[in-house]
Amino acid sequence: MFRWERSIPLRGSAAALCNNLSVLQLPARNLTYFGVVHGPSAQLLSAAPEGVPLAQRQLHAKEGAGVSPPLITQVHWCVLPFRVLLVLTSHRGIQMYESNGYTMVYWHALDSGDASPVQAVFARGIAASGHFICVGTWSGRVLVFDIPAKGPNIVLSEELAGHQMPITDIATEPAQGQDCVADMVTADDSGLLCVWRSGPEFTLLTRIPGFGVPCPSVQLWQGIIAAGYGNGQVHLYEATTGNLHVQINAHARAICALDLASEVGKLLSAGEDTFVHIWKLSRNPESGYIEVCVMGWVEWGGPSMGQQALTSPLLPQVEHCHGECVSDTQLCGARFCDSSGNSFAVTGYDLAEIRRFSSV
């Protein structure tokens, strides 16, 4: 069970963008950083564990060409093996800062030469993979930046071509030195997922076809892809083969954000239906299959199984742990606040605060 803790006030409400919340834990300083997009600015906040706000500032997208300030599309902290960078994406380009947001170390302008006059140009979808930072674009390409251990000598090393529609989200997990391991997944507005193996050169392993519904958010955990769709469903796929294992009718409206507490296998889903759900993933170490005990509406290769528990070791499974309603709020961001999944935070359109919840 979770309870509502002290909220963190914002100077302005969160923009109605999917994945509109980023969280960075700083255990050594006993602080948590929060990042929220509001129009042409990103609000950065630091708070103590009990939710007391300590500092708040705003970052603006680099102007570039044009008379109007560019709108920011996402803010995200990328944790690399040797440093942490804050990445902002907008309709003009990509900005990278040191983790506190005070020092810009890199600026990449978007090339709109291939865009039609009526096509929006933007970057969206940010993730760290090893010593690379990957950023999605409106054209469906994923830009891969090679990040040095320190300093501003960041290089655009590769452009990944696997999508024909704008990228919505990118998820990664450590490959742990294994060969032929799928450790990155990208999603787009058509619902198509591309599964990659990272390295000096990224390799496309498989494509998981969409079905006419956008996939705003994806996560990757122990070789399992969790994908949240615009129809409110969460799908679990095997990353290496693309096989669909579990389909959950999780929300009544579009899913706006997924997050994973990787240490314990908890999956957080938030939807425009005002609800936040927490699901527990687990893997049977003896059989190597994902174990599931589903409480909710779940489908696996057939009709809905309702509240029935799935016990076959051949079926990946998920356990519903908690549901929370944020009344009269169209949610647009949700993140765990700690690696064990004992607390989480959400943002909502026209909600001038970050709502925090912690386990009882």
mmCIF file of N, CA and C in Angstrom, residues 189-254:
data_model
loop_
_atom_site.group_PDB
_atom_site.id
_atom_site.type_symbol
_atom_site.label_atom_id
_atom_site.label_comp_id
_atom_site.label_asym_id
_atom_site.label_seq_id
_atom_site.Cartn_x
_atom_site.Cartn_y
_atom_site.Cartn_z
ATOM 1 N N ASP A 189 5.449 6.551 -33.050
ATOM 2 C CA ASP A 189 4.035 6.940 -33.035
ATOM 3 C C ASP A 189 3.118 5.911 -33.678
ATOM 4 N N SER A 190 3.653 4.976 -34.437
ATOM 5 C CA SER A 190 2.828 3.926 -35.035
ATOM 6 C C SER A 190 2.722 2.707 -34.130
ATOM 7 N N GLY A 191 3.479 2.690 -33.029
ATOM 8 C CA GLY A 191 3.498 1.531 -32.148
ATOM 9 C C GLY A 191 4.599 0.545 -32.466
ATOM 10 N N LEU A 192 5.381 0.796 -33.529
ATOM 11 C CA LEU A 192 6.486 -0.084 -33.886
ATOM 12 C C LEU A 192 7.580 -0.002 -32.834
ATOM 13 N N LEU A 193 8.128 -1.165 -32.454
ATOM 14 C CA LEU A 193 9.260 -1.237 -31.543
ATOM 15 C C LEU A 193 10.456 -1.807 -32.299
ATOM 16 N N CYS A 194 11.617 -1.204 -32.110
ATOM 17 C CA CYS A 194 12.858 -1.727 -32.661
ATOM 18 C C CYS A 194 13.763 -2.110 -31.496
ATOM 19 N N VAL A 195 14.331 -3.309 -31.575
ATOM 20 C CA VAL A 195 15.173 -3.844 -30.507
ATOM 21 C C VAL A 195 16.609 -3.853 -31.008
ATOM 22 N N TRP A 196 17.529 -3.322 -30.171
ATOM 23 C CA TRP A 196 18.909 -3.109 -30.588
ATOM 24 C C TRP A 196 19.876 -3.753 -29.611
ATOM 25 N N ARG A 197 21.064 -4.045 -30.121
ATOM 26 C CA ARG A 197 22.211 -4.382 -29.286
ATOM 27 C C ARG A 197 23.200 -3.231 -29.392
ATOM 28 N N SER A 198 23.565 -2.661 -28.245
ATOM 29 C CA SER A 198 24.458 -1.514 -28.255
ATOM 30 C C SER A 198 25.905 -1.973 -28.380
ATOM 31 N N GLY A 199 26.782 -1.030 -28.596
ATOM 32 C CA GLY A 199 28.205 -1.319 -28.730
ATOM 33 C C GLY A 199 28.878 -0.215 -29.494
ATOM 34 N N PRO A 200 30.114 -0.429 -29.920
ATOM 35 C CA PRO A 200 30.759 0.567 -30.780
ATOM 36 C C PRO A 200 29.908 0.877 -32.007
ATOM 37 N N GLU A 201 29.204 -0.149 -32.499
ATOM 38 C CA GLU A 201 28.192 0.038 -33.533
ATOM 39 C C GLU A 201 26.912 -0.646 -33.074
ATOM 40 N N PHE A 202 25.792 0.073 -33.117
ATOM 41 C CA PHE A 202 24.516 -0.481 -32.690
ATOM 42 C C PHE A 202 23.955 -1.385 -33.785
ATOM 43 N N THR A 203 23.374 -2.510 -33.368
ATOM 44 C CA THR A 203 22.853 -3.505 -34.317
ATOM 45 C C THR A 203 21.365 -3.698 -34.072
ATOM 46 N N LEU A 204 20.569 -3.605 -35.141
ATOM 47 C CA LEU A 204 19.140 -3.859 -35.052
ATOM 48 C C LEU A 204 18.906 -5.359 -35.027
ATOM 49 N N LEU A 205 18.286 -5.851 -33.961
ATOM 50 C CA LEU A 205 18.058 -7.286 -33.793
ATOM 51 C C LEU A 205 16.700 -7.724 -34.314
ATOM 52 N N THR A 206 15.656 -6.964 -34.004
ATOM 53 C CA THR A 206 14.319 -7.353 -34.452
ATOM 54 C C THR A 206 13.393 -6.160 -34.396
ATOM 55 N N ARG A 207 12.313 -6.244 -35.158
ATOM 56 C CA ARG A 207 11.237 -5.248 -35.118
ATOM 57 C C ARG A 207 9.965 -5.920 -34.603
ATOM 58 N N ILE A 208 9.266 -5.222 -33.730
ATOM 59 C CA ILE A 208 7.974 -5.696 -33.241
ATOM 60 C C ILE A 208 6.913 -4.796 -33.852
ATOM 61 N N PRO A 209 6.088 -5.316 -34.780
ATOM 62 C CA PRO A 209 5.141 -4.459 -35.506
ATOM 63 C C PRO A 209 4.142 -3.784 -34.576
ATOM 64 N N GLY A 210 3.734 -2.585 -34.952
ATOM 65 C CA GLY A 210 2.665 -1.901 -34.254
ATOM 66 C C GLY A 210 1.314 -2.357 -34.771
ATOM 67 N N PHE A 211 0.264 -1.806 -34.176
ATOM 68 C CA PHE A 211 -1.090 -2.171 -34.608
ATOM 69 C C PHE A 211 -1.965 -0.924 -34.689
ATOM 70 N N GLY A 212 -1.358 0.184 -35.167
ATOM 71 C CA GLY A 212 -2.110 1.410 -35.396
ATOM 72 C C GLY A 212 -2.338 2.254 -34.172
ATOM 73 N N VAL A 213 -1.669 1.927 -33.066
ATOM 74 C CA VAL A 213 -1.817 2.674 -31.813
ATOM 75 C C VAL A 213 -0.440 3.145 -31.383
ATOM 76 N N PRO A 214 -0.271 4.420 -31.034
ATOM 77 C CA PRO A 214 1.048 4.894 -30.590
ATOM 78 C C PRO A 214 1.524 4.174 -29.339
ATOM 79 N N CYS A 215 2.840 4.105 -29.190
ATOM 80 C CA CYS A 215 3.459 3.545 -27.984
ATOM 81 C C CYS A 215 4.238 4.670 -27.309
ATOM 82 N N PRO A 216 3.609 5.413 -26.386
ATOM 83 C CA PRO A 216 4.280 6.580 -25.789
ATOM 84 C C PRO A 216 5.429 6.244 -24.855
ATOM 85 N N SER A 217 5.449 5.016 -24.277
ATOM 86 C CA SER A 217 6.469 4.737 -23.261
ATOM 87 C C SER A 217 6.858 3.270 -23.278
ATOM 88 N N VAL A 218 8.147 3.004 -23.106
ATOM 89 C CA VAL A 218 8.660 1.630 -23.050
ATOM 90 C C VAL A 218 9.664 1.514 -21.906
ATOM 91 N N GLN A 219 9.816 0.274 -21.411
ATOM 92 C CA GLN A 219 10.827 -0.051 -20.414
ATOM 93 C C GLN A 219 11.406 -1.416 -20.765
ATOM 94 N N LEU A 220 12.603 -1.692 -20.240
ATOM 95 C CA LEU A 220 13.301 -2.943 -20.529
ATOM 96 C C LEU A 220 13.838 -3.497 -19.223
ATOM 97 N N TRP A 221 13.509 -4.792 -18.959
ATOM 98 C CA TRP A 221 13.923 -5.419 -17.704
ATOM 99 C C TRP A 221 14.223 -6.892 -17.932
ATOM 100 N N GLN A 222 15.474 -7.274 -17.728
ATOM 101 C CA GLN A 222 15.908 -8.656 -17.842
ATOM 102 C C GLN A 222 15.425 -9.319 -19.137
ATOM 103 N N GLY A 223 15.589 -8.607 -20.232
ATOM 104 C CA GLY A 223 15.225 -9.166 -21.529
ATOM 105 C C GLY A 223 13.752 -9.128 -21.851
ATOM 106 N N ILE A 224 12.956 -8.465 -21.025
ATOM 107 C CA ILE A 224 11.527 -8.328 -21.271
ATOM 108 C C ILE A 224 11.210 -6.870 -21.547
ATOM 109 N N ILE A 225 10.507 -6.614 -22.646
ATOM 110 C CA ILE A 225 10.074 -5.265 -22.995
ATOM 111 C C ILE A 225 8.683 -5.041 -22.437
ATOM 112 N N ALA A 226 8.507 -3.958 -21.686
ATOM 113 C CA ALA A 226 7.189 -3.504 -21.254
ATOM 114 C C ALA A 226 6.834 -2.281 -22.089
ATOM 115 N N ALA A 227 5.761 -2.362 -22.851
ATOM 116 C CA ALA A 227 5.360 -1.285 -23.745
ATOM 117 C C ALA A 227 3.971 -0.801 -23.368
ATOM 118 N N GLY A 228 3.815 0.514 -23.181
ATOM 119 C CA GLY A 228 2.521 1.110 -22.861
ATOM 120 C C GLY A 228 1.952 1.802 -24.088
ATOM 121 N N TYR A 229 0.683 1.556 -24.393
ATOM 122 C CA TYR A 229 0.083 2.012 -25.644
ATOM 123 C C TYR A 229 -1.026 3.037 -25.425
ATOM 124 N N GLY A 230 -1.395 3.679 -26.520
ATOM 125 C CA GLY A 230 -2.425 4.700 -26.485
ATOM 126 C C GLY A 230 -3.809 4.175 -26.210
ATOM 127 N N ASN A 231 -4.003 2.855 -26.291
ATOM 128 C CA ASN A 231 -5.309 2.275 -25.970
ATOM 129 C C ASN A 231 -5.398 1.817 -24.512
ATOM 130 N N GLY A 232 -4.394 2.139 -23.708
ATOM 131 C CA GLY A 232 -4.411 1.793 -22.298
ATOM 132 C C GLY A 232 -3.831 0.433 -21.967
ATOM 133 N N GLN A 233 -3.326 -0.290 -22.960
ATOM 134 C CA GLN A 233 -2.780 -1.624 -22.724
ATOM 135 C C GLN A 233 -1.275 -1.578 -22.452
ATOM 136 N N VAL A 234 -0.825 -2.530 -21.632
ATOM 137 C CA VAL A 234 0.590 -2.794 -21.433
ATOM 138 C C VAL A 234 0.887 -4.162 -22.016
ATOM 139 N N HIS A 235 1.865 -4.242 -22.900
ATOM 140 C CA HIS A 235 2.283 -5.511 -23.495
ATOM 141 C C HIS A 235 3.671 -5.860 -22.982
ATOM 142 N N LEU A 236 3.867 -7.143 -22.711
ATOM 143 C CA LEU A 236 5.186 -7.651 -22.356
ATOM 144 C C LEU A 236 5.683 -8.540 -23.488
ATOM 145 N N TYR A 237 6.840 -8.198 -24.047
ATOM 146 C CA TYR A 237 7.439 -8.933 -25.152
ATOM 147 C C TYR A 237 8.777 -9.516 -24.714
ATOM 148 N N GLU A 238 9.148 -10.614 -25.355
ATOM 149 C CA GLU A 238 10.515 -11.107 -25.215
ATOM 150 C C GLU A 238 11.399 -10.300 -26.154
ATOM 151 N N ALA A 239 12.429 -9.677 -25.609
ATOM 152 C CA ALA A 239 13.217 -8.727 -26.390
ATOM 153 C C ALA A 239 13.931 -9.385 -27.566
ATOM 154 N N THR A 240 14.478 -10.584 -27.371
ATOM 155 C CA THR A 240 15.297 -11.194 -28.426
ATOM 156 C C THR A 240 14.466 -11.706 -29.596
ATOM 157 N N THR A 241 13.245 -12.142 -29.337
ATOM 158 C CA THR A 241 12.410 -12.709 -30.397
ATOM 159 C C THR A 241 11.258 -11.810 -30.811
ATOM 160 N N GLY A 242 10.866 -10.889 -29.934
ATOM 161 C CA GLY A 242 9.702 -10.060 -30.218
ATOM 162 C C GLY A 242 8.380 -10.732 -29.932
ATOM 163 N N ASN A 243 8.387 -11.913 -29.317
ATOM 164 C CA ASN A 243 7.140 -12.621 -29.021
ATOM 165 C C ASN A 243 6.358 -11.905 -27.932
ATOM 166 N N LEU A 244 5.048 -11.774 -28.140
ATOM 167 C CA LEU A 244 4.164 -11.196 -27.140
ATOM 168 C C LEU A 244 3.831 -12.253 -26.103
ATOM 169 N N HIS A 245 4.090 -11.942 -24.818
ATOM 170 C CA HIS A 245 3.822 -12.882 -23.748
ATOM 171 C C HIS A 245 2.559 -12.544 -22.974
ATOM 172 N N VAL A 246 2.402 -11.266 -22.619
ATOM 173 C CA VAL A 246 1.282 -10.856 -21.770
ATOM 174 C C VAL A 246 0.704 -9.553 -22.287
ATOM 175 N N GLN A 247 -0.623 -9.463 -22.275
ATOM 176 C CA GLN A 247 -1.327 -8.234 -22.628
ATOM 177 C C GLN A 247 -2.228 -7.864 -21.459
ATOM 178 N N ILE A 248 -2.040 -6.668 -20.920
ATOM 179 C CA ILE A 248 -2.790 -6.217 -19.753
ATOM 180 C C ILE A 248 -3.640 -5.011 -20.143
ATOM 181 N N ASN A 249 -4.928 -5.087 -19.917
ATOM 182 C CA ASN A 249 -5.810 -3.927 -20.092
ATOM 183 C C ASN A 249 -5.695 -3.072 -18.838
ATOM 184 N N ALA A 250 -4.619 -2.296 -18.773
ATOM 185 C CA ALA A 250 -4.232 -1.637 -17.525
ATOM 186 C C ALA A 250 -4.987 -0.344 -17.264
ATOM 187 N N HIS A 251 -5.304 0.408 -18.327
ATOM 188 C CA HIS A 251 -5.909 1.728 -18.151
ATOM 189 C C HIS A 251 -7.069 1.913 -19.116
ATOM 190 N N ALA A 252 -7.999 2.808 -18.732
ATOM 191 C CA ALA A 252 -9.176 3.085 -19.563
ATOM 192 C C ALA A 252 -8.859 4.088 -20.665
ATOM 193 N N ARG A 253 -7.759 4.811 -20.532
ATOM 194 C CA ARG A 253 -7.337 5.756 -21.558
ATOM 195 C C ARG A 253 -5.847 5.566 -21.817
ATOM 196 N N ALA A 254 -5.278 6.435 -22.630
ATOM 197 C CA ALA A 254 -3.898 6.269 -23.084
ATOM 198 C C ALA A 254 -2.916 6.246 -21.918
#
